[in-house]
Short mmCIF file of C-alpha atoms and ligand atoms in Angstrom, two decimals:
data_model
loop_
_atom_site.label_atom_id
_atom_site.label_comp_id
_atom_site.label_asym_id
_atom_site.label_seq_id
_atom_site.Cartn_x
_atom_site.Cartn_y
_atom_site.Cartn_z
CA MET A 1 -44.48 -105.40 -60.13
CA LYS A 2 -41.25 -104.80 -62.01
CA ILE A 3 -38.60 -102.13 -61.58
CA PRO A 4 -39.26 -99.43 -64.22
CA ALA A 5 -37.54 -100.48 -67.45
CA GLN A 6 -35.89 -97.06 -67.79
CA GLY A 7 -34.83 -94.63 -65.12
CA ARG A 8 -37.09 -91.61 -64.62
CA LYS A 9 -36.29 -87.92 -64.24
CA LYS A 10 -35.84 -86.56 -60.74
CA GLU A 11 -38.68 -84.02 -61.14
CA ALA A 12 -41.17 -86.69 -62.15
CA ILE A 13 -40.13 -88.94 -59.28
CA TYR A 14 -40.33 -86.18 -56.69
CA GLN A 15 -43.66 -85.03 -58.00
CA GLU A 16 -44.99 -88.52 -57.60
CA LEU A 17 -43.56 -88.79 -54.09
CA LYS A 18 -45.28 -85.57 -53.08
CA LYS A 19 -48.54 -86.82 -54.54
CA ARG A 20 -48.20 -90.08 -52.63
CA LYS A 21 -47.58 -88.18 -49.42
CA GLU A 22 -50.95 -86.49 -49.74
CA ALA A 23 -52.55 -89.72 -48.54
CA ASP A 24 -50.63 -89.56 -45.25
CA PHE A 25 -51.80 -88.21 -41.92
CA ASP A 26 -50.95 -84.51 -41.64
CA TYR A 27 -48.76 -84.32 -38.53
CA LYS A 28 -47.62 -80.76 -39.07
CA LYS A 29 -50.41 -79.16 -37.05
CA GLY A 30 -49.80 -81.12 -33.86
CA ARG A 31 -52.86 -83.25 -34.37
CA ILE A 32 -51.27 -86.62 -33.80
CA PHE A 33 -50.57 -87.81 -30.26
CA THR A 34 -48.28 -90.74 -30.98
CA SER A 35 -45.08 -91.72 -32.80
CA ILE A 36 -44.31 -88.25 -34.19
CA TYR A 37 -41.84 -85.86 -32.56
CA ASP A 38 -41.83 -82.63 -34.50
CA ALA A 39 -39.91 -79.64 -33.15
CA GLY A 40 -40.78 -77.48 -36.14
CA GLU A 41 -39.54 -77.01 -39.66
CA GLU A 42 -36.24 -75.28 -38.93
CA ALA A 43 -35.12 -77.98 -36.49
CA GLN A 44 -36.14 -80.68 -38.94
CA GLU A 45 -34.24 -79.08 -41.76
CA VAL A 46 -31.05 -78.63 -39.75
CA ILE A 47 -31.11 -82.21 -38.48
CA TYR A 48 -32.10 -83.78 -41.79
CA ASP A 49 -29.40 -81.92 -43.73
CA ALA A 50 -26.83 -83.29 -41.27
CA TYR A 51 -28.36 -86.75 -41.73
CA LYS A 52 -28.04 -86.43 -45.49
CA MET A 53 -24.36 -85.52 -45.20
CA PHE A 54 -23.70 -89.05 -43.89
CA LEU A 55 -26.15 -91.06 -45.94
CA THR A 56 -23.59 -93.22 -47.72
CA GLU A 57 -21.13 -93.77 -44.87
CA ASN A 58 -21.22 -97.11 -43.09
CA VAL A 59 -20.08 -97.58 -39.51
CA VAL A 60 -19.64 -101.35 -39.85
CA ASP A 61 -15.90 -100.63 -39.78
CA PRO A 62 -15.36 -97.86 -37.21
CA THR A 63 -11.83 -97.19 -38.42
CA LEU A 64 -13.01 -95.79 -41.76
CA PHE A 65 -15.14 -92.91 -40.53
CA PRO A 66 -13.64 -91.37 -37.37
CA SER A 67 -16.08 -88.48 -37.75
CA LEU A 68 -19.00 -90.77 -36.99
CA ARG A 69 -17.20 -92.75 -34.31
CA ASN A 70 -16.34 -89.54 -32.51
CA MET A 71 -19.86 -88.16 -32.85
CA GLU A 72 -21.24 -91.42 -31.45
CA ASN A 73 -18.81 -91.32 -28.51
CA GLU A 74 -19.72 -87.70 -27.85
CA VAL A 75 -23.48 -88.32 -27.97
CA VAL A 76 -23.07 -91.33 -25.66
CA SER A 77 -20.99 -89.25 -23.28
CA MET A 78 -23.54 -86.41 -23.24
CA CYS A 79 -26.31 -88.93 -22.55
CA ALA A 80 -24.28 -90.52 -19.75
CA ASP A 81 -23.76 -87.07 -18.23
CA LEU A 82 -27.47 -86.32 -18.49
CA LEU A 83 -28.30 -89.55 -16.65
CA HIS A 84 -25.71 -89.07 -13.90
CA GLY A 85 -23.27 -91.64 -15.18
CA ASP A 86 -19.59 -91.47 -14.28
CA LYS A 87 -16.37 -91.95 -16.23
CA HIS A 88 -17.02 -95.69 -16.42
CA THR A 89 -20.45 -95.35 -18.05
CA SER A 90 -20.30 -96.74 -21.59
CA GLY A 91 -22.83 -96.97 -24.32
CA THR A 92 -23.79 -97.52 -27.93
CA LEU A 93 -26.11 -95.78 -30.35
CA THR A 94 -28.68 -98.17 -31.76
CA SER A 95 -31.37 -98.00 -34.41
CA GLY A 96 -34.16 -97.37 -31.89
CA GLY A 97 -35.72 -98.27 -28.58
CA THR A 98 -36.49 -101.81 -29.60
CA GLU A 99 -32.89 -102.52 -30.51
CA SER A 100 -31.72 -100.98 -27.22
CA CYS A 101 -34.13 -103.20 -25.25
CA LEU A 102 -33.23 -106.31 -27.23
CA LEU A 103 -29.55 -105.61 -26.61
CA ALA A 104 -30.11 -105.03 -22.89
CA VAL A 105 -31.56 -108.54 -22.66
CA LYS A 106 -28.87 -110.03 -24.90
CA THR A 107 -26.19 -108.37 -22.76
CA ALA A 108 -27.65 -109.79 -19.54
CA LYS A 109 -27.89 -113.28 -21.00
CA SER A 110 -24.33 -113.24 -22.37
CA HIS A 111 -23.06 -111.72 -19.12
CA ALA A 112 -24.63 -114.51 -17.05
CA ARG A 113 -23.29 -117.15 -19.43
CA LYS A 114 -19.74 -116.11 -18.69
CA THR A 115 -20.04 -117.72 -15.27
CA ASN A 116 -22.89 -120.14 -15.98
CA PRO A 117 -22.70 -121.30 -19.63
CA ASN A 118 -25.84 -123.44 -19.43
CA ILE A 119 -28.13 -121.03 -17.62
CA LYS A 120 -31.77 -121.08 -18.72
CA ALA A 121 -32.02 -117.33 -18.63
CA GLU A 122 -35.05 -115.55 -17.17
CA ILE A 123 -35.81 -111.85 -16.90
CA ILE A 124 -38.26 -110.22 -14.51
CA ILE A 125 -40.55 -107.70 -16.17
CA PRO A 126 -43.43 -105.85 -14.53
CA TYR A 127 -46.80 -106.15 -16.29
CA THR A 128 -46.63 -102.58 -17.66
CA ILE A 129 -43.30 -103.12 -19.44
CA HIS A 130 -43.01 -102.30 -23.15
CA PHE A 131 -43.55 -105.27 -25.48
CA ALA A 132 -39.96 -104.92 -26.74
CA PHE A 133 -38.95 -107.10 -23.77
CA LEU A 134 -41.46 -109.80 -24.71
CA LYS A 135 -39.99 -109.61 -28.20
CA ALA A 136 -36.48 -110.01 -26.76
CA CYS A 137 -37.63 -113.09 -24.84
CA GLU A 138 -39.14 -114.62 -27.96
CA TYR A 139 -36.14 -113.80 -30.17
CA PHE A 140 -33.47 -114.88 -27.69
CA ASP A 141 -35.25 -117.77 -26.00
CA VAL A 142 -35.29 -116.12 -22.60
CA ARG A 143 -38.12 -116.80 -20.13
CA ALA A 144 -40.27 -113.77 -19.36
CA VAL A 145 -41.31 -113.69 -15.71
CA ILE A 146 -44.08 -111.11 -15.55
CA THR A 147 -44.76 -109.55 -12.16
CA PRO A 148 -47.88 -107.61 -11.09
CA VAL A 149 -48.22 -103.86 -10.65
CA THR A 150 -49.89 -102.01 -7.79
CA GLY A 151 -53.02 -99.85 -8.02
CA ASP A 152 -51.08 -96.90 -9.42
CA TYR A 153 -49.63 -99.08 -12.23
CA LYS A 154 -46.18 -99.20 -10.66
CA ALA A 155 -44.11 -102.37 -10.33
CA ASP A 156 -44.85 -104.33 -7.16
CA THR A 157 -41.37 -104.57 -5.66
CA LYS A 158 -42.12 -107.46 -3.33
CA ALA A 159 -43.38 -109.50 -6.28
CA ILE A 160 -40.12 -108.76 -8.10
CA GLU A 161 -38.02 -109.98 -5.19
CA ASP A 162 -40.18 -113.10 -4.84
CA ALA A 163 -39.76 -113.87 -8.54
CA ILE A 164 -35.96 -114.05 -8.39
CA THR A 165 -34.48 -117.48 -9.06
CA ALA A 166 -30.99 -118.80 -9.77
CA ASN A 167 -31.78 -118.25 -13.47
CA THR A 168 -32.69 -114.56 -13.21
CA VAL A 169 -30.26 -112.60 -15.37
CA LEU A 170 -32.01 -109.21 -15.41
CA ILE A 171 -34.70 -107.13 -13.74
CA VAL A 172 -36.35 -104.48 -15.89
CA ALA A 173 -38.45 -101.47 -14.89
CA SER A 174 -39.88 -98.45 -16.70
CA ALA A 175 -39.22 -94.73 -16.33
CA PRO A 176 -41.95 -94.23 -17.41
CA SER A 177 -44.00 -97.02 -18.96
CA TYR A 178 -45.43 -96.19 -22.35
CA ALA A 179 -49.09 -97.11 -21.93
CA TYR A 180 -50.03 -95.44 -18.62
CA GLY A 181 -46.97 -93.25 -18.09
CA SER A 182 -46.22 -94.69 -14.64
CA VAL A 183 -42.69 -94.51 -13.23
CA ASP A 184 -41.66 -97.69 -11.39
CA PRO A 185 -40.01 -97.43 -7.94
CA ILE A 186 -36.49 -97.52 -9.34
CA GLU A 187 -34.72 -96.94 -6.00
CA GLU A 188 -36.41 -99.86 -4.26
CA ILE A 189 -35.84 -102.17 -7.21
CA GLY A 190 -32.21 -101.03 -7.31
CA GLN A 191 -31.82 -102.22 -3.70
CA ILE A 192 -33.25 -105.62 -4.61
CA ALA A 193 -30.93 -105.89 -7.61
CA LEU A 194 -27.92 -105.03 -5.44
CA LYS A 195 -28.91 -107.45 -2.70
CA HIS A 196 -29.27 -110.33 -5.15
CA LYS A 197 -26.38 -109.21 -7.42
CA ILE A 198 -28.56 -109.09 -10.53
CA LEU A 199 -28.29 -106.66 -13.44
CA PHE A 200 -31.03 -104.02 -13.48
CA HIS A 201 -32.16 -102.28 -16.66
CA VAL A 202 -34.25 -99.09 -16.65
CA ASP A 203 -36.34 -98.74 -19.80
CA GLY A 204 -36.18 -95.00 -20.24
CA CYS A 205 -36.73 -95.31 -23.99
CA ILE A 206 -39.54 -92.83 -24.14
CA GLY A 207 -39.16 -90.91 -20.92
CA ALA A 208 -35.59 -90.72 -19.64
CA PHE A 209 -34.63 -87.79 -21.84
CA ILE A 210 -37.61 -85.64 -20.93
CA MET A 211 -37.43 -86.69 -17.27
CA ALA A 212 -33.81 -85.51 -17.12
CA PHE A 213 -34.81 -82.17 -18.62
CA ASN A 214 -37.93 -81.92 -16.47
CA ASN A 215 -35.61 -82.01 -13.48
CA LYS A 216 -33.51 -79.20 -14.96
CA ALA A 217 -36.72 -77.27 -15.69
CA GLY A 218 -37.81 -77.53 -12.06
CA TYR A 219 -40.29 -80.40 -12.30
CA LYS A 220 -39.04 -82.80 -9.68
CA MET A 221 -38.95 -86.36 -11.02
CA PRO A 222 -38.45 -89.47 -8.88
CA PRO A 223 -34.87 -90.85 -9.11
CA PHE A 224 -34.60 -93.08 -12.18
CA ASP A 225 -31.06 -92.97 -13.57
CA PHE A 226 -27.46 -93.95 -12.71
CA SER A 227 -27.71 -91.87 -9.54
CA VAL A 228 -29.73 -94.81 -8.21
CA PRO A 229 -27.57 -97.60 -6.74
CA GLY A 230 -28.17 -100.90 -8.50
CA VAL A 231 -29.07 -99.55 -11.95
CA THR A 232 -26.71 -101.21 -14.46
CA SER A 233 -28.16 -100.11 -17.81
CA ILE A 234 -30.59 -97.57 -19.25
CA SER A 235 -32.16 -97.28 -22.69
CA MET A 236 -33.10 -93.83 -23.94
CA ASP A 237 -34.46 -93.04 -27.40
CA LEU A 238 -33.11 -89.97 -29.12
CA HIS A 239 -35.70 -90.15 -31.90
CA LYS A 240 -38.42 -89.46 -29.34
CA TYR A 241 -38.09 -86.54 -26.88
CA ALA A 242 -34.60 -85.54 -28.09
CA TYR A 243 -36.25 -84.75 -31.46
CA ALA A 244 -33.40 -86.41 -33.37
CA ALA A 245 -33.97 -88.06 -36.74
CA LYS A 246 -35.66 -91.46 -36.73
CA GLY A 247 -33.44 -94.48 -36.16
CA CYS A 248 -31.59 -93.43 -33.01
CA SER A 249 -31.55 -94.60 -29.41
CA VAL A 250 -28.80 -95.05 -26.86
CA LEU A 251 -28.12 -98.01 -24.60
CA LEU A 252 -25.92 -97.09 -21.63
CA HIS A 253 -24.15 -99.54 -19.35
CA LYS A 254 -22.62 -98.97 -15.95
CA ASN A 255 -19.20 -99.88 -17.32
CA SER A 256 -17.45 -101.11 -20.44
CA GLU A 257 -16.96 -104.59 -19.00
CA ILE A 258 -20.72 -105.16 -19.02
CA ARG A 259 -20.95 -103.55 -22.45
CA LYS A 260 -18.60 -106.18 -23.86
CA SER A 261 -21.34 -108.76 -23.27
CA GLN A 262 -23.47 -106.76 -25.71
CA TYR A 263 -20.93 -107.20 -28.53
CA PHE A 264 -21.05 -110.02 -31.02
CA ILE A 265 -17.72 -111.32 -32.24
CA SER A 266 -16.81 -113.80 -34.92
CA THR A 267 -13.28 -114.56 -35.96
CA ASP A 268 -14.31 -117.86 -37.49
CA TRP A 269 -16.07 -117.04 -40.71
CA THR A 270 -14.44 -116.52 -44.08
CA GLY A 271 -14.34 -112.73 -44.06
CA TYR A 272 -12.83 -110.03 -41.86
CA ASN A 273 -12.90 -110.18 -38.05
CA ALA A 274 -16.48 -109.25 -37.26
CA ILE A 275 -17.10 -107.35 -34.04
CA ASN A 276 -20.57 -105.82 -33.99
CA PRO A 277 -21.67 -103.71 -31.03
CA THR A 278 -25.28 -103.73 -32.29
CA ILE A 279 -27.73 -106.04 -34.03
CA LEU A 280 -27.07 -104.19 -37.28
CA SER A 281 -23.85 -104.88 -39.13
CA THR A 282 -24.06 -102.25 -41.85
CA LYS A 283 -24.90 -99.27 -39.67
CA PRO A 284 -26.00 -95.97 -41.19
CA GLY A 285 -24.21 -92.73 -40.30
CA GLY A 286 -27.27 -90.50 -40.75
CA PRO A 287 -28.91 -91.18 -37.38
CA ILE A 288 -25.60 -90.60 -35.56
CA ALA A 289 -25.00 -87.27 -37.30
CA GLY A 290 -28.69 -86.42 -36.77
CA ALA A 291 -28.53 -87.01 -33.02
CA TRP A 292 -25.24 -85.15 -32.65
CA THR A 293 -26.69 -82.23 -34.62
CA ALA A 294 -29.91 -82.20 -32.57
CA PHE A 295 -27.83 -81.85 -29.36
CA GLN A 296 -25.78 -79.03 -30.90
CA TYR A 297 -28.85 -77.28 -32.30
CA PHE A 298 -31.11 -77.28 -29.24
CA GLY A 299 -28.42 -77.20 -26.54
CA GLU A 300 -29.28 -77.65 -22.89
CA ALA A 301 -31.22 -74.38 -22.79
CA GLY A 302 -33.29 -75.38 -25.81
CA TYR A 303 -34.20 -78.74 -24.34
CA ILE A 304 -35.11 -77.16 -20.99
CA LYS A 305 -37.47 -74.79 -22.78
CA ILE A 306 -38.95 -77.69 -24.75
CA ALA A 307 -39.45 -79.66 -21.52
CA GLN A 308 -41.15 -76.67 -19.85
CA ASP A 309 -43.46 -76.04 -22.77
CA THR A 310 -44.26 -79.72 -23.15
CA MET A 311 -45.14 -80.00 -19.46
CA LEU A 312 -47.28 -76.86 -19.68
CA ALA A 313 -49.14 -78.38 -22.61
CA THR A 314 -49.49 -81.67 -20.72
CA GLU A 315 -50.84 -79.99 -17.58
CA LYS A 316 -53.30 -77.95 -19.59
CA ILE A 317 -54.55 -81.04 -21.41
CA ILE A 318 -54.79 -83.09 -18.20
CA GLU A 319 -56.74 -80.34 -16.44
CA GLY A 320 -58.97 -79.96 -19.48
CA ILE A 321 -59.70 -83.68 -19.69
CA LYS A 322 -60.54 -83.82 -15.99
CA ALA A 323 -62.95 -80.90 -16.43
CA LEU A 324 -64.86 -82.71 -19.19
CA ASP A 325 -67.80 -84.65 -17.86
CA GLY A 326 -67.00 -88.28 -17.07
CA PHE A 327 -63.39 -88.41 -18.21
CA TYR A 328 -60.67 -89.40 -15.80
CA ILE A 329 -56.88 -89.83 -15.96
CA LEU A 330 -55.32 -93.22 -15.27
CA GLY A 331 -52.80 -93.02 -12.44
CA ASP A 332 -50.82 -89.88 -11.78
CA PRO A 333 -48.73 -89.03 -14.84
CA LEU A 334 -45.54 -87.11 -14.08
CA THR A 335 -44.40 -86.94 -17.70
CA PRO A 336 -46.14 -86.10 -21.01
CA LEU A 337 -47.44 -89.67 -21.37
CA VAL A 338 -51.08 -89.71 -20.41
CA ALA A 339 -53.83 -92.33 -20.53
CA PHE A 340 -57.46 -91.45 -19.88
CA ALA A 341 -60.78 -93.24 -19.81
CA HIS A 342 -64.47 -92.37 -19.60
CA LYS A 343 -66.84 -93.53 -16.85
CA LYS A 344 -69.70 -94.23 -19.20
CA TYR A 345 -69.03 -93.85 -22.89
CA ASP A 346 -67.04 -96.02 -25.25
CA VAL A 347 -63.60 -94.43 -25.66
CA PHE A 348 -63.05 -96.24 -28.95
CA GLN A 349 -65.99 -94.40 -30.47
CA ILE A 350 -64.63 -91.19 -29.01
CA ALA A 351 -61.32 -91.94 -30.77
CA ASP A 352 -63.19 -92.42 -34.05
CA GLU A 353 -65.00 -89.14 -33.60
CA LEU A 354 -61.70 -87.41 -32.87
CA LYS A 355 -60.19 -88.93 -35.98
CA SER A 356 -63.01 -87.74 -38.17
CA ARG A 357 -62.20 -84.27 -36.79
CA GLY A 358 -58.53 -84.64 -37.76
CA TRP A 359 -57.07 -85.69 -34.38
CA PHE A 360 -55.31 -88.97 -33.73
CA VAL A 361 -55.06 -90.58 -30.28
CA THR A 362 -54.23 -94.22 -29.55
CA SER A 363 -56.94 -96.66 -28.48
CA GLN A 364 -55.64 -98.99 -25.76
CA LEU A 365 -57.40 -102.24 -24.99
CA SER A 366 -58.43 -103.09 -21.46
CA SER A 367 -55.84 -104.88 -19.33
CA LYS A 368 -55.75 -106.71 -16.01
CA VAL A 369 -55.43 -103.34 -14.31
CA ALA A 370 -57.24 -100.79 -16.49
CA PRO A 371 -60.38 -100.40 -18.60
CA THR A 372 -60.26 -99.53 -22.30
CA ASN A 373 -58.61 -96.14 -22.57
CA LEU A 374 -56.99 -93.56 -24.81
CA HIS A 375 -53.30 -92.74 -24.82
CA ILE A 376 -51.67 -89.44 -25.74
CA THR A 377 -47.97 -88.75 -26.05
CA VAL A 378 -47.81 -84.98 -25.64
CA THR A 379 -44.91 -83.23 -27.39
CA ILE A 380 -43.74 -79.70 -28.08
CA ALA A 381 -45.94 -79.72 -31.21
CA HIS A 382 -49.00 -79.68 -28.93
CA ARG A 383 -48.08 -76.44 -27.20
CA GLY A 384 -50.63 -73.94 -28.46
CA VAL A 385 -53.23 -76.45 -29.69
CA GLU A 386 -54.33 -77.70 -26.24
CA GLN A 387 -57.60 -75.79 -26.30
CA GLU A 388 -58.41 -76.88 -29.83
CA PHE A 389 -57.81 -80.49 -28.85
CA LEU A 390 -59.98 -80.22 -25.73
CA HIS A 391 -62.69 -78.66 -27.81
CA ALA A 392 -62.51 -81.53 -30.31
CA LEU A 393 -62.63 -83.99 -27.41
CA GLN A 394 -65.78 -82.35 -26.07
CA GLU A 395 -67.35 -82.50 -29.53
CA ALA A 396 -66.35 -86.13 -29.91
CA LEU A 397 -67.92 -86.97 -26.58
CA ASP A 398 -71.11 -85.14 -27.50
CA ALA A 399 -71.30 -87.00 -30.79
CA VAL A 400 -70.93 -90.36 -29.05
CA LYS A 401 -73.52 -89.38 -26.43
CA LYS A 402 -76.07 -88.59 -29.11
CA GLY A 403 -76.30 -92.00 -30.72
CA TYR A 404 -75.64 -93.69 -27.43
CA THR A 405 -78.61 -95.68 -26.13
CA LEU A 406 -79.27 -97.68 -29.25
CA LYS A 407 -75.60 -98.09 -30.02
CA LYS A 408 -74.86 -99.33 -26.52
CA LEU A 409 -77.62 -101.90 -26.65
CA LYS A 410 -76.38 -103.10 -29.98
CA ASP A 411 -72.79 -103.25 -28.84
CA ASP A 412 -73.63 -105.11 -25.64
CA ALA A 413 -75.66 -107.59 -27.63
CA THR A 414 -72.85 -107.99 -30.11
CA THR A 415 -70.41 -108.65 -27.30
CA ILE A 416 -72.59 -111.33 -25.74
CA ILE A 417 -73.30 -113.02 -29.03
CA ILE A 418 -69.68 -112.98 -30.05
CA LYS A 419 -68.49 -114.40 -26.76
CA LYS A 420 -71.01 -117.22 -27.12
CA LEU A 421 -70.28 -117.91 -30.75
CA VAL A 422 -66.58 -117.69 -30.80
CA ASN A 423 -65.88 -120.94 -29.00
CA ASN A 424 -67.69 -122.95 -31.65
CA MET A 425 -66.62 -121.02 -34.68
CA SER A 426 -64.71 -122.60 -37.53
CA ALA A 427 -61.62 -120.96 -38.92
CA ASP A 428 -63.58 -120.36 -42.08
CA THR A 429 -66.35 -118.46 -40.34
CA LEU A 430 -63.81 -116.40 -38.43
CA ALA A 431 -62.06 -115.53 -41.66
CA LYS A 432 -65.39 -114.31 -43.04
CA ILE A 433 -66.00 -112.21 -39.96
CA SER A 434 -62.58 -110.63 -40.06
CA ASP A 435 -63.21 -109.95 -43.72
CA LYS A 436 -66.47 -108.18 -42.87
CA LEU A 437 -64.71 -106.10 -40.27
CA GLY A 438 -62.33 -104.86 -42.88
CA PHE A 439 -59.42 -107.04 -41.73
CA SER A 440 -58.39 -108.00 -45.21
CA GLY A 441 -57.60 -106.55 -48.58
CA GLY A 442 -55.04 -104.22 -47.04
CA GLU A 443 -57.56 -101.55 -46.09
CA THR A 444 -58.00 -100.09 -42.64
CA PRO A 445 -61.66 -99.79 -41.76
CA GLU A 446 -62.70 -96.14 -41.43
CA LYS A 447 -64.45 -96.56 -38.07
CA LEU A 448 -62.27 -98.58 -35.76
CA ALA A 449 -64.43 -98.56 -32.63
CA LEU A 450 -66.24 -101.82 -33.31
CA VAL A 451 -63.05 -103.52 -34.37
CA SER A 452 -61.21 -102.33 -31.25
CA ARG A 453 -64.08 -103.47 -29.09
CA LEU A 454 -64.09 -106.91 -30.65
CA LEU A 455 -60.34 -107.17 -30.27
CA ASP A 456 -60.79 -106.25 -26.63
CA GLU A 457 -63.46 -108.92 -26.07
CA LEU A 458 -62.17 -111.82 -28.12
CA PRO A 459 -59.56 -114.22 -26.75
CA ASN A 460 -55.96 -114.06 -28.03
CA GLU A 461 -56.33 -117.37 -29.87
CA VAL A 462 -58.89 -115.66 -32.07
CA THR A 463 -57.44 -112.19 -32.42
CA GLN A 464 -53.83 -113.12 -33.06
CA PRO A 465 -54.41 -115.07 -36.31
CA MET A 466 -56.81 -112.30 -37.41
CA LEU A 467 -54.23 -109.61 -36.78
CA LEU A 468 -51.48 -111.60 -38.46
CA ASP A 469 -53.69 -112.00 -41.54
CA PHE A 470 -54.42 -108.31 -41.48
CA MET A 471 -50.75 -107.36 -41.35
CA SER A 472 -49.84 -109.87 -44.02
CA ASP A 473 -52.55 -108.48 -46.31
CA PHE A 474 -51.42 -104.98 -45.47
CA TYR A 475 -47.97 -105.82 -46.78
CA THR A 476 -49.19 -107.42 -49.96
CA LEU A 477 -49.19 -105.32 -53.10
CA GLU A 478 -52.70 -104.26 -54.09
CA GLU A 479 -53.92 -105.72 -57.40
C1 PLP B 1 -41.00 -96.47 -27.78
C2 PLP B 1 -40.65 -97.38 -26.65
C3 PLP B 1 -39.82 -98.50 -26.82
C4 PLP B 1 -39.42 -98.99 -28.20
O1 PLP B 1 -38.79 -98.04 -28.94
P1 PLP B 1 -38.88 -97.96 -30.54
O2 PLP B 1 -38.03 -96.79 -30.84
O3 PLP B 1 -40.32 -97.78 -30.90
O4 PLP B 1 -38.33 -99.23 -31.10
C5 PLP B 1 -39.43 -99.19 -25.70
N1 PLP B 1 -39.87 -98.84 -24.47
C6 PLP B 1 -40.70 -97.80 -24.27
C7 PLP B 1 -41.14 -97.45 -22.88
C8 PLP B 1 -41.14 -97.04 -25.36
O5 PLP B 1 -42.01 -96.05 -25.19
#
């Protein structure tokens, strides 16, 4: 494809953009239970207008735009206050949770290298940790030491202590974990970190903000922040439960000395002295202004109300799910992150049935500790649609029940055959199968249940190349 030879008129471009948007999932009615945080049109407008005011600015040189530097310092300070930091707590706004997690690992590695330049860095991560930490390990050549979780999906603290070696540079825990919404025993892990003098990062990317406001709203959360001795850094995404514009998270450190290990500095290249706090060099001003504006717009009272309403919606949905025949909740969610499974029926088919009724929930594969299940991230947008969702869930279950016996037989047979076949299959045959499943040509198959089930059954060696092909095709221009 080529850039249009001549520029087009704004009206024509915008019209086309609107048309293109029609293909997208309609999130405005609270029917999506992942990745979207929508506090309503007025909030969006206020925040996005602020974002637009700083679209061209670039924070690569913090001396040029004191407005943005000050807003960043203020947002960091408000976050530190929220998480019981003190006057030493320091932080940085990043482009999102992943960047905050990557930087937490980078900081720990650089920090350890100050005293031990040749250390073969390792980090200890419980099994339920977000994949951003596996990504950090791959990107930064750090060894991931994965420790088990207990029956309630919380980090096994003894296993963490046993896993410590002379190369351990960081322990990580979740408050809460994304997939099952479990909050790790932060206090106990903090004691271990103190005893062994190791940095301890709390991944509060998704939950720290709402947990802090749950406390203010009267829902008592287990201790998870800087009030816990031993915690040395916390990541908290503002583009999730703070309802800021996308592209904003904060990484807080116990003090500015540790934060210096996060910075990259080069005085040896041909240009200016480069000192980058984050992975990005050119850093947009929009997300900073957006986060600052979100804090001003909602205020503490607004966020408390949002937390209350979100928890009410969550409780209503949890109770409703439990009341539906055969469904059960994984663990004991204290925050709006909920995973649920069904005793008998295939949850992936239930997800498909929900989708055909306009509702989107996330299918989660089985793990060492849980069966296949469905994940919902409940937000303020779901307050008021709980009953509608539960009704759709009941309908979806009924629909799956109907075609069940035959379908189950077929699926079981498929599973057995596939397990048998897969070991002897050539790459060519596998490519054909993935093609049949819709894993090529850049199209997502309409019904995902069979695909999810296969992905759950097949070994990684088979699924990973398939998924990479799929993504590569997905990002190839259609003919
Ligand atoms: C969302 C999330 C992340 C990653 O954040 P992104 O903003 O998606 O990059 C990290 N940890 C947890 C627990 C999360 O839920």
